Structure formats: structure tokens, C-alpha cells
PDB file of C-alpha atoms in Angstrom:
ATOM      1  CA  MET A   1     238.267  86.960 129.792  1.00 56.00           C
ATOM      2  CA  ALA A   2     235.667  89.475 130.942  1.00 66.00           C
ATOM      3  CA  SER A   3     233.064  88.023 128.590  1.00 75.00           C
ATOM      4  CA  THR A   4     233.709  84.546 130.016  1.00 77.00           C
ATOM      5  CA  ALA A   5     233.186  85.820 133.552  1.00 76.00           C
ATOM      6  CA  LYS A   6     230.012  87.606 132.478  1.00 78.00           C
ATOM      7  CA  LEU A   7     228.733  84.418 130.824  1.00 77.00           C
ATOM      8  CA  ILE A   8     229.452  82.375 133.947  1.00 78.00           C
ATOM      9  CA  ALA A   9     227.729  84.932 136.185  1.00 79.00           C
ATOM     10  CA  THR A  10     224.682  85.095 133.915  1.00 81.00           C
ATOM     11  CA  THR A  11     224.447  81.313 133.730  1.00 81.00           C
ATOM     12  CA  ALA A  12     224.719  81.025 137.513  1.00 81.00           C
ATOM     13  CA  MET A  13     221.952  83.594 137.989  1.00 81.00           C
ATOM     14  CA  LEU A  14     219.716  81.777 135.501  1.00 80.00           C
ATOM     15  CA  ILE A  15     220.288  78.408 137.151  1.00 80.00           C
ATOM     16  CA  GLY A  16     219.682  79.959 140.566  1.00 76.00           C
ATOM     17  CA  THR A  17     216.417  81.510 139.430  1.00 78.00           C
ATOM     18  CA  ILE A  18     215.190  78.263 137.909  1.00 77.00           C
ATOM     19  CA  GLY A  19     216.316  76.327 140.977  1.00 73.00           C
ATOM     20  CA  LEU A  20     214.544  78.659 143.381  1.00 70.00           C
ATOM     21  CA  SER A  21     211.306  78.384 141.423  1.00 74.00           C
ATOM     22  CA  ALA A  22     211.225  74.780 142.628  1.00 72.00           C
ATOM     23  CA  CYS A  23     211.056  76.104 146.193  1.00 67.00           C
ATOM     24  CA  SER A  24     207.426  77.252 145.893  1.00 74.00           C
ATOM     25  CA  GLY A  25     206.093  74.287 147.869  1.00 81.00           C
ATOM     26  CA  MET A  26     208.760  74.431 150.557  1.00 83.00           C
ATOM     27  CA  SER A  27     208.335  75.798 154.041  1.00 86.00           C
ATOM     28  CA  THR A  28     210.162  78.973 155.013  1.00 85.00           C
ATOM     29  CA  ARG A  29     212.702  76.981 157.000  1.00 87.00           C
ATOM     30  CA  ASP A  30     213.364  74.651 154.049  1.00 87.00           C
ATOM     31  CA  ARG A  31     213.853  77.627 151.722  1.00 84.00           C
ATOM     32  CA  ASN A  32     216.215  79.296 154.192  1.00 88.00           C
ATOM     33  CA  THR A  33     218.211  76.065 154.435  1.00 89.00           C
ATOM     34  CA  ALA A  34     218.475  75.738 150.651  1.00 86.00           C
ATOM     35  CA  VAL A  35     219.469  79.370 150.159  1.00 87.00           C
ATOM     36  CA  GLY A  36     221.965  79.173 153.025  1.00 90.00           C
ATOM     37  CA  ALA A  37     223.540  76.078 151.511  1.00 89.00           C
ATOM     38  CA  GLY A  38     223.831  77.766 148.125  1.00 88.00           C
ATOM     39  CA  VAL A  39     225.348  80.947 149.509  1.00 90.00           C
ATOM     40  CA  GLY A  40     227.664  78.935 151.752  1.00 90.00           C
ATOM     41  CA  ALA A  41     228.831  76.809 148.832  1.00 88.00           C
ATOM     42  CA  VAL A  42     229.700  79.876 146.777  1.00 87.00           C
ATOM     43  CA  ALA A  43     231.431  81.558 149.724  1.00 89.00           C
ATOM     44  CA  GLY A  44     233.369  78.397 150.578  1.00 88.00           C
ATOM     45  CA  SER A  45     234.473  78.008 146.992  1.00 85.00           C
ATOM     46  CA  VAL A  46     235.608  81.620 146.742  1.00 87.00           C
ATOM     47  CA  LEU A  47     237.445  81.565 150.067  1.00 89.00           C
ATOM     48  CA  THR A  48     239.316  78.344 149.243  1.00 88.00           C
ATOM     49  CA  ASN A  49     240.047  79.147 145.577  1.00 86.00           C
ATOM     50  CA  GLY A  50     237.658  76.519 144.219  1.00 81.00           C
ATOM     51  CA  SER A  51     238.516  73.687 146.596  1.00 84.00           C
ATOM     52  CA  SER A  52     235.785  71.057 146.619  1.00 84.00           C
ATOM     53  CA  VAL A  53     236.254  70.539 150.360  1.00 89.00           C
ATOM     54  CA  GLY A  54     235.768  74.277 150.936  1.00 88.00           C
ATOM     55  CA  THR A  55     232.677  74.278 148.752  1.00 86.00           C
ATOM     56  CA  VAL A  56     231.073  71.334 150.555  1.00 89.00           C
ATOM     57  CA  GLY A  57     232.071  72.722 153.957  1.00 91.00           C
ATOM     58  CA  GLY A  58     230.625  76.123 153.091  1.00 90.00           C
ATOM     59  CA  ALA A  59     227.395  74.513 151.912  1.00 89.00           C
ATOM     60  CA  ALA A  60     227.086  72.549 155.148  1.00 92.00           C
ATOM     61  CA  VAL A  61     227.722  75.575 157.355  1.00 93.00           C
ATOM     62  CA  GLY A  62     225.438  77.779 155.238  1.00 91.00           C
ATOM     63  CA  GLY A  63     222.667  75.182 155.377  1.00 91.00           C
ATOM     64  CA  VAL A  64     222.850  74.999 159.163  1.00 93.00           C
ATOM     65  CA  ILE A  65     222.823  78.783 159.483  1.00 92.00           C
ATOM     66  CA  GLY A  66     219.928  79.079 157.030  1.00 90.00           C
ATOM     67  CA  ASN A  67     218.009  76.426 158.946  1.00 90.00           C
ATOM     68  CA  GLN A  68     218.373  78.332 162.204  1.00 91.00           C
ATOM     69  CA  ILE A  69     217.321  81.733 160.846  1.00 86.00           C
ATOM     70  CA  ASP A  70     213.838  82.632 161.996  1.00 75.00           C
ATOM     71  CA  LYS A  71     211.962  85.825 161.136  1.00 69.00           C
ATOM     72  CA  ARG A  72     210.381  85.962 164.578  1.00 66.00           C
ATOM     73  CA  HIS A  73     212.533  87.678 167.189  1.00 53.00           C
TER      74      HIS A  73
END
């Protein structure tokens, strides 16, 4: 069981790294939106025990939050 979890985590990290390499031409706001959506999707899935509605809802909320984050204060 532990090896399966490790394989899933490693695969997710690899896919995330490859996916983020496609962000090189994006603006900072676009990157923040994409990262926020990804983090929100994972958080929504974890909090709702894998519910697809929770995953999509988390992605939507995370994308909005990521879009609104600005490095300037």
C-alpha cells in the first residue's frame, strides 16, 4: 500500500513539473491562476474524499484566489 501511495505521489509530481514547464510563456497572473486551480483541485478532492464536485469546486475557488494574488502590496 505504501509503495502505491509513493508511486502516485511521484507520478503527480512528475506530471505537475511537466505541466508547469508549459507555463513559461504565461503572465504572472495566468501562472498564479493555474497553480491556484491545481492546488484548489487537490485540496477539494482531499477534503471531500475524492468527490468530483469537491475537486471541481476547489479548482474554481483556487483559480479565483490565484488570479487575485498580486506580489505588489
